[in-house]
Coordinates of C-alpha atoms and ligand atoms in Angstrom, one line a residue:
M1 CA -12.3 17.6 2.4
K2 CA -11.2 17.1 6.0
I3 CA -11.0 13.5 7.4
N4 CA -14.1 14.0 9.5
T5 CA -16.1 14.7 6.4
K6 CA -14.5 11.9 4.4
C7 CA -15.5 9.3 7.1
V8 CA -19.1 10.3 6.5
Q9 CA -19.2 11.1 2.8
S10 CA -16.4 9.6 0.8
G11 CA -16.9 6.7 -1.7
Y12 CA -20.5 7.1 -2.7
E13 CA -22.2 9.8 -4.7
P14 CA -25.9 9.0 -5.4
Q15 CA -27.3 10.0 -8.8
N16 CA -30.8 11.5 -9.3
G17 CA -33.3 9.3 -7.5
E18 CA -30.8 6.7 -6.3
P19 CA -30.6 5.5 -2.6
R20 CA -29.0 8.1 -0.3
V21 CA -27.1 5.4 1.5
V22 CA -24.8 3.0 -0.3
P23 CA -27.0 0.0 -1.0
V24 CA -26.0 -3.6 -0.2
S25 CA -25.5 -5.2 -3.7
M26 CA -26.1 -8.7 -2.5
S27 CA -25.6 -10.2 -6.0
T28 CA -22.8 -12.5 -7.1
T29 CA -23.1 -11.4 -10.7
F30 CA -24.1 -8.5 -13.0
K31 CA -26.2 -8.4 -16.2
Y32 CA -25.0 -6.9 -19.5
D33 CA -26.6 -6.4 -22.9
S34 CA -23.7 -7.5 -25.1
T35 CA -20.8 -9.9 -25.1
Q36 CA -18.6 -7.0 -26.2
T37 CA -19.2 -5.1 -22.9
V38 CA -18.3 -8.2 -20.9
G39 CA -15.2 -8.7 -23.0
D40 CA -14.1 -5.1 -22.3
L41 CA -14.6 -5.6 -18.6
F42 CA -12.5 -8.8 -18.7
D43 CA -9.8 -6.9 -20.6
L44 CA -9.8 -4.2 -17.9
K45 CA -10.6 -1.7 -20.7
A46 CA -13.9 -0.6 -19.0
D47 CA -14.8 0.0 -15.4
G48 CA -17.6 -2.1 -14.1
F49 CA -18.6 -5.3 -12.2
F50 CA -19.0 -8.8 -13.4
Y51 CA -18.4 -11.1 -10.5
T52 CA -18.3 -10.3 -6.8
R53 CA -15.1 -12.2 -6.2
L54 CA -13.3 -9.4 -8.1
A55 CA -15.5 -6.4 -7.5
N56 CA -18.9 -5.3 -6.3
P57 CA -20.6 -1.9 -6.0
T58 CA -20.9 -2.0 -2.2
M59 CA -17.4 -3.2 -1.8
A60 CA -16.1 -0.6 -4.3
A61 CA -17.8 2.3 -2.4
V62 CA -16.2 1.3 0.9
E63 CA -12.8 0.7 -0.8
K64 CA -12.9 4.2 -2.3
K65 CA -13.7 5.7 1.2
I66 CA -10.8 3.9 2.9
A67 CA -8.4 4.8 0.1
D68 CA -9.5 8.4 0.6
L69 CA -9.1 8.2 4.4
E70 CA -5.6 6.9 4.1
G71 CA -4.6 9.3 1.3
G72 CA -3.9 6.3 -1.0
T73 CA -4.8 5.8 -4.7
A74 CA -6.9 2.6 -4.4
A75 CA -8.0 -0.1 -2.0
M76 CA -9.2 -3.7 -1.9
L77 CA -11.3 -5.2 0.8
T78 CA -10.6 -8.7 2.0
S79 CA -12.4 -11.3 4.1
S80 CA -10.3 -10.6 7.2
G81 CA -7.1 -8.8 8.4
Q82 CA -5.2 -12.0 8.0
A83 CA -6.2 -12.2 4.3
A84 CA -5.1 -8.6 3.8
T85 CA -1.7 -9.4 5.3
T86 CA -1.3 -12.6 3.3
L87 CA -2.2 -11.0 0.0
S88 CA -0.1 -7.9 0.5
V89 CA 3.0 -10.1 1.1
L90 CA 2.2 -12.6 -1.7
N91 CA 1.9 -9.7 -4.1
L92 CA 5.6 -9.0 -3.6
A93 CA 7.3 -12.2 -2.5
S94 CA 7.4 -15.7 -4.0
S95 CA 8.9 -19.0 -2.9
G96 CA 12.6 -18.4 -2.4
D97 CA 12.2 -14.8 -1.4
K98 CA 12.4 -13.2 2.1
I99 CA 10.6 -10.6 4.0
V100 CA 11.7 -8.5 7.0
S101 CA 9.2 -7.8 9.8
S102 CA 9.2 -6.0 13.1
S103 CA 9.1 -8.6 15.9
E104 CA 6.4 -6.5 17.7
I105 CA 3.4 -7.5 15.7
Y106 CA 0.0 -9.2 16.1
G107 CA 0.2 -12.9 17.1
G108 CA -1.7 -14.1 14.0
T109 CA 0.7 -12.2 11.7
Y110 CA 3.6 -13.7 13.6
N111 CA 2.4 -17.2 13.0
L112 CA 1.6 -16.4 9.4
F113 CA 5.2 -15.2 8.8
N114 CA 6.9 -17.7 11.1
V115 CA 5.0 -20.9 10.1
T116 CA 2.7 -20.7 7.1
L117 CA 4.6 -18.5 4.7
K118 CA 7.8 -20.3 5.7
R119 CA 6.2 -23.5 4.6
M120 CA 5.4 -21.8 1.3
G121 CA 9.1 -21.0 0.9
I122 CA 9.0 -17.3 2.0
D123 CA 11.3 -16.8 5.0
C124 CA 10.9 -14.0 7.5
I125 CA 13.7 -12.1 9.3
F126 CA 12.3 -10.6 12.5
V127 CA 13.9 -7.5 13.9
D128 CA 13.4 -5.5 17.1
P129 CA 11.6 -2.3 15.9
D130 CA 14.1 -0.1 17.7
D131 CA 17.2 -1.9 16.5
T132 CA 18.3 0.4 13.7
D133 CA 21.5 -1.6 12.8
G134 CA 19.6 -4.9 12.8
L135 CA 17.0 -3.4 10.5
E136 CA 19.7 -2.0 8.1
K137 CA 21.4 -5.4 8.0
A138 CA 18.2 -7.4 7.5
V139 CA 16.8 -5.3 4.6
K140 CA 20.1 -5.7 2.7
T141 CA 19.9 -9.5 2.9
K142 CA 19.7 -11.0 -0.6
G143 CA 16.2 -11.8 -1.7
V144 CA 14.2 -9.4 0.7
R145 CA 11.1 -8.3 -1.1
A146 CA 9.0 -6.6 1.6
V147 CA 9.4 -4.9 4.9
F148 CA 6.5 -5.1 7.4
G149 CA 5.5 -3.3 10.7
E150 CA 2.6 -2.1 12.8
T151 CA 1.9 1.6 13.5
L152 CA 0.8 0.7 17.0
A153 CA 1.8 -2.9 17.8
N154 CA -0.9 -5.2 19.1
P155 CA -0.3 -6.3 21.9
A156 CA 3.1 -4.7 22.7
L157 CA 1.7 -1.1 22.3
K158 CA 4.9 0.1 20.7
V159 CA 4.8 2.8 18.1
L160 CA 6.7 2.1 14.9
D161 CA 9.2 4.7 13.7
I162 CA 7.6 4.7 10.3
E163 CA 9.9 7.4 8.8
K164 CA 13.0 5.4 9.8
W165 CA 11.6 2.1 8.6
A166 CA 10.5 3.6 5.3
K167 CA 13.9 5.2 4.7
T168 CA 15.7 2.0 5.5
A169 CA 13.4 -0.1 3.3
H170 CA 13.8 2.4 0.4
G171 CA 17.5 2.3 0.8
A172 CA 17.3 -1.3 -0.4
N173 CA 14.5 -0.5 -3.0
V174 CA 12.0 -2.5 -1.0
P175 CA 8.5 -1.3 -0.2
L176 CA 7.3 -0.8 3.4
I177 CA 3.9 -2.4 4.3
V178 CA 2.3 -0.9 7.5
D179 CA -0.5 -2.5 9.4
N180 CA -2.4 0.6 10.6
T181 CA -5.2 -1.3 12.5
F182 CA -4.8 0.1 16.0
A183 CA -4.2 3.7 14.9
T184 CA -6.7 4.0 12.0
P185 CA -6.3 6.8 9.5
V186 CA -8.0 9.1 12.0
L187 CA -4.9 9.0 14.3
C188 CA -2.1 8.2 11.7
R189 CA -1.8 8.1 8.0
P190 CA 1.4 6.1 7.3
F191 CA 1.7 7.2 3.6
E192 CA 2.5 10.7 5.0
F193 CA 5.6 9.2 6.6
G194 CA 6.8 7.2 3.6
A195 CA 4.9 3.9 3.9
D196 CA 4.1 2.3 0.5
I197 CA 1.2 0.0 1.3
V198 CA -1.2 0.2 4.2
I199 CA -3.2 -2.7 5.5
H200 CA -5.9 -3.1 8.2
S201 CA -7.9 -5.6 10.0
T202 CA -11.2 -3.7 9.6
S203 CA -12.6 -6.1 12.2
K204 CA -11.3 -3.7 14.9
Y205 CA -11.9 0.1 15.2
M206 CA -13.0 0.6 11.5
D207 CA -16.0 -1.7 12.0
G208 CA -15.9 -0.5 15.6
H209 CA -18.9 -2.5 16.8
A210 CA -17.5 -6.1 16.8
V211 CA -20.0 -7.2 14.1
S212 CA -18.1 -8.0 11.0
L213 CA -14.7 -9.4 10.1
G214 CA -12.8 -7.8 7.3
G215 CA -9.5 -6.4 6.0
V216 CA -8.2 -4.0 3.5
I217 CA -5.1 -3.3 1.4
V218 CA -4.4 0.3 0.4
D219 CA -2.1 1.3 -2.4
G220 CA 0.1 4.4 -1.8
G221 CA 0.8 4.5 -5.5
R222 CA 4.3 5.9 -5.2
F223 CA 6.7 2.9 -5.0
D224 CA 9.1 2.5 -7.9
Y225 CA 8.8 -1.2 -8.8
K226 CA 11.2 -0.8 -11.7
K227 CA 14.1 0.3 -9.5
G228 CA 13.4 -2.5 -7.1
G229 CA 13.4 -5.1 -9.9
F230 CA 9.9 -6.3 -9.2
K231 CA 9.3 -7.9 -12.6
Q232 CA 5.8 -9.1 -11.7
F233 CA 4.7 -5.4 -11.9
T234 CA 6.9 -4.2 -14.8
E235 CA 6.7 -7.1 -17.2
P236 CA 3.6 -8.7 -18.9
D237 CA 1.5 -10.9 -16.6
E238 CA 0.9 -13.9 -18.9
S239 CA -1.9 -15.1 -16.5
Y240 CA -3.8 -11.9 -17.4
H241 CA -3.1 -11.8 -21.2
G242 CA 0.0 -9.7 -20.9
V243 CA -1.1 -6.8 -18.8
V244 CA 1.9 -4.7 -17.4
Y245 CA 0.6 -3.3 -14.1
T246 CA 3.0 -0.3 -13.8
E247 CA 2.0 0.8 -17.4
S248 CA -1.7 0.2 -17.5
F249 CA -2.4 1.0 -13.9
K250 CA 0.2 3.6 -13.0
D251 CA -1.7 5.0 -10.1
A252 CA -2.4 1.7 -8.3
P253 CA -0.4 -1.1 -9.7
F254 CA -0.2 -2.9 -6.3
V255 CA -3.9 -3.1 -5.6
T256 CA -4.7 -3.8 -9.3
K257 CA -2.4 -6.8 -9.3
A258 CA -3.6 -8.0 -5.9
R259 CA -7.2 -7.9 -7.2
V260 CA -7.0 -9.3 -10.8
Q261 CA -4.3 -11.9 -10.0
L262 CA -4.4 -12.9 -6.3
M263 CA -8.0 -12.3 -5.5
R264 CA -9.0 -14.0 -8.7
D265 CA -7.0 -17.1 -7.7
L266 CA -7.3 -17.1 -3.9
G267 CA -10.8 -15.7 -3.5
S268 CA -10.6 -14.2 0.0
M269 CA -13.1 -11.4 -0.6
I270 CA -15.3 -9.7 1.9
S271 CA -19.1 -10.2 1.6
P272 CA -21.1 -7.2 0.4
M273 CA -23.1 -7.3 3.6
N274 CA -20.0 -7.1 5.7
A275 CA -18.7 -4.2 3.5
F276 CA -22.0 -2.4 4.2
L277 CA -21.7 -2.9 8.0
L278 CA -18.1 -1.7 7.8
N279 CA -19.2 1.4 6.1
L280 CA -21.6 2.2 8.9
G281 CA -18.7 1.9 11.3
L282 CA -16.5 4.2 9.2
E283 CA -19.1 6.9 9.3
T284 CA -18.4 7.5 13.0
L285 CA -14.7 6.5 13.1
H286 CA -13.7 10.2 13.5
L287 CA -16.0 10.5 16.5
R288 CA -15.0 7.3 18.1
M289 CA -11.2 7.4 17.9
P290 CA -10.8 10.6 19.9
R291 CA -13.3 9.2 22.5
H292 CA -11.5 5.9 22.8
S293 CA -8.2 7.8 23.3
E294 CA -9.6 10.2 25.8
N295 CA -11.2 7.4 27.9
A296 CA -8.1 5.2 27.7
L297 CA -5.8 8.1 28.8
E298 CA -8.0 8.8 31.9
V299 CA -8.2 5.1 32.7
A300 CA -4.4 4.7 32.3
E301 CA -3.8 7.6 34.6
F302 CA -6.2 6.1 37.2
L303 CA -4.4 2.7 37.0
K304 CA -1.0 4.4 37.2
K305 CA -1.9 5.9 40.5
D306 CA -3.0 2.6 42.1
K307 CA -0.3 1.0 44.2
R308 CA -1.7 -2.6 43.5
I309 CA -0.7 -2.2 39.9
L310 CA 2.9 -2.9 39.0
S311 CA 3.1 -1.2 35.6
V312 CA 0.9 0.4 33.0
S313 CA 1.7 0.7 29.3
Y314 CA -0.2 3.2 27.3
P315 CA 1.5 5.4 24.6
G316 CA -0.9 8.3 25.3
L317 CA 0.6 8.7 28.8
Q318 CA 3.3 11.4 28.9
T319 CA 5.5 9.2 31.1
D320 CA 5.2 6.2 28.6
G321 CA 8.4 5.3 26.7
Q322 CA 6.4 5.4 23.5
H323 CA 5.0 8.9 24.0
A324 CA 7.5 10.8 21.8
K325 CA 6.7 8.6 18.8
C326 CA 3.0 8.7 19.7
K327 CA 3.2 12.5 19.5
K328 CA 5.0 12.4 16.1
Y329 CA 2.9 9.7 14.4
M330 CA -0.5 9.8 16.2
N331 CA -0.9 13.4 17.3
G332 CA -0.4 12.3 20.9
S333 CA -3.6 10.2 20.9
G334 CA -2.9 6.7 22.2
S335 CA -6.0 4.9 20.8
G336 CA -8.1 2.7 23.1
V337 CA -5.9 -0.2 24.3
I338 CA -4.0 -0.3 27.6
S339 CA -2.0 -3.1 29.2
F340 CA -1.2 -3.4 32.9
D341 CA 0.4 -5.9 35.2
V342 CA -1.2 -6.9 38.5
G343 CA 1.6 -9.3 39.4
D344 CA 0.4 -12.9 38.9
K345 CA -2.2 -15.0 37.1
E346 CA -4.4 -15.5 40.1
K347 CA -4.8 -11.8 40.8
A348 CA -5.4 -11.2 37.1
A349 CA -8.2 -13.8 37.2
R350 CA -9.8 -12.4 40.4
L351 CA -9.8 -8.9 39.0
M352 CA -11.2 -9.9 35.6
D353 CA -13.9 -12.1 37.1
S354 CA -15.0 -9.2 39.3
L355 CA -15.5 -6.8 36.4
Q356 CA -19.1 -6.0 35.5
L357 CA -19.2 -3.4 32.8
A358 CA -16.0 -4.6 31.2
K359 CA -16.6 -8.0 29.7
I360 CA -14.0 -10.8 29.1
V361 CA -13.7 -11.1 25.3
V362 CA -11.1 -12.3 22.8
H363 CA -11.3 -9.1 20.9
V364 CA -10.2 -5.6 21.2
A365 CA -11.0 -2.2 19.6
D366 CA -14.8 -2.0 19.6
A367 CA -17.3 0.4 21.2
R368 CA -17.7 -1.8 24.4
T369 CA -15.0 -2.0 27.1
G370 CA -13.4 -5.5 27.1
V371 CA -10.6 -7.3 28.9
L372 CA -8.3 -10.1 27.9
H373 CA -5.7 -12.1 29.8
P374 CA -3.1 -12.9 27.2
A375 CA -1.3 -15.6 29.3
S376 CA -4.4 -17.7 29.6
S377 CA -6.0 -17.0 26.2
T378 CA -4.3 -15.6 23.1
H379 CA -0.8 -16.7 24.3
R380 CA -2.0 -19.9 26.2
Q381 CA 0.1 -22.2 24.0
L382 CA 3.4 -20.5 25.0
S383 CA 5.7 -21.8 27.8
D384 CA 6.7 -19.5 30.6
R385 CA 10.0 -18.9 28.8
E386 CA 8.3 -18.1 25.5
L387 CA 5.8 -15.8 27.3
A388 CA 8.7 -13.9 28.8
E389 CA 10.3 -13.6 25.3
A390 CA 7.1 -12.3 23.9
G391 CA 7.0 -9.7 26.6
I392 CA 3.8 -11.2 28.2
K393 CA 3.9 -11.2 32.0
P394 CA 1.6 -13.7 33.8
G395 CA -0.3 -10.9 35.5
M396 CA -0.7 -8.8 32.4
I397 CA -4.2 -7.7 31.5
R398 CA -5.1 -6.1 28.2
L399 CA -7.9 -3.6 28.5
S400 CA -9.7 -2.2 25.5
C401 CA -11.4 1.0 26.5
G402 CA -14.8 1.5 24.9
I403 CA -16.7 4.7 24.3
E404 CA -18.9 4.5 27.4
D405 CA -18.6 7.2 30.1
K406 CA -15.1 7.0 31.5
A407 CA -16.4 7.5 35.1
D408 CA -18.3 4.2 34.7
I409 CA -15.3 2.4 33.3
I410 CA -13.1 3.6 36.2
A411 CA -15.7 2.8 38.8
D412 CA -15.9 -0.7 37.5
L413 CA -12.1 -1.1 37.7
K414 CA -12.1 0.3 41.2
Q415 CA -14.5 -2.2 42.6
A416 CA -12.8 -5.1 40.8
L417 CA -9.4 -4.0 42.2
D418 CA -10.9 -4.0 45.7
N419 CA -12.0 -7.6 45.1
M420 CA -8.6 -8.6 43.7
Ligands
PLP1 C1 -6.8 -8.5 14.6 C2 -5.6 -8.0 13.9 C3 -5.2 -8.6 12.7 C4 -6.0 -9.8 12.1 O1 -7.2 -9.4 11.7 P1 -8.5 -10.4 11.5 O2 -9.5 -9.4 10.9 O3 -8.8 -10.9 12.9 O4 -8.1 -11.5 10.6 C5 -4.1 -8.1 12.1 N1 -3.4 -7.1 12.6 C6 -3.7 -6.5 13.7 C7 -2.9 -5.4 14.3 C8 -4.8 -7.0 14.5 O5 -5.2 -6.4 15.6

């Protein structure tokens, strides 16, 4: 099936007389007739549900759909994007190990890698995504267990050269984790370019309506854990009566281990209700992503022509430095987020306060157009020097184009620019 059909249909096949729509199984537990059946479930010999921390029918249907959309072998939903990032790294690295990450990543992920994981004994080497030599050198550092990057970086709007990153990671027998939140599988499927694990904050375009937080980890099913010396996958897990993930779960050792070991112990599952809401979002993802991209391109072209605006970043623009990679990895569609610079904080505030249709929100990537001023909100704690290092200019505005009529979005920006 084509991706448009998968968005609508994948993951749930009702049997005779069952609900047409995947039901919300709002139940923590499941009833069985015999102790033997429950034993088999615990031994992972039978498929089924026993406790919603580990698996639940609503969550399972949505996991199956997302695995299908990405072209992976299995998926596991989490309570948020942050939980997905955390579990994907902890599945590979332990105290004393290292990871390598692109320096152009989501601020929350940067803090997780730079502060919290560091406190847990996992060091992160950050590299400029375009610094090939730096990347080569970093992945060869002793103890590196994972390489991490974002398809379309939030907020830098840089496109990751996934093929190059995958090749370099594999040269050192280390898997590549790609955060595909901003592109979504409709615009880019990182497994097709060599990624090994894909994660998302489903709170953004996948949910699409700004109603439910969530995250997901998808297993590409191809990485050779034996070659990389990842004993936690290839030798018996004593905490799960000796299961060897690469033997018993050849197709999806990564997600199986993340579920039965890390989700079991850390418990950061999504709620069945949020999984249900996420599924409603996924049903229209294939319609929304082209519309977000089309609107954002027209808005970026409008902003680019206005002399009051110093610069516009949008990978969908032919003149943008990221456009060649955007064509290769995202079919030329730039997704919905634009950043532009009006010169200083005061002007940015005047422009944003004058907007009517576009609302000030600390969120991006939903159906409604929203604006955010990084220097006074998400990056408020940074000094001017740190802001400059993070590539955040004081007059920079991040605009998340919704799926309204683009003429209305542009008219709103036009009147606000006149009030700036
Ligand atoms: C928002 C976001 C996250 C974090 O996701 P939450 O669901 O807010 O925890 C991670 N990565 C990217 C690229 C994001 O945009």
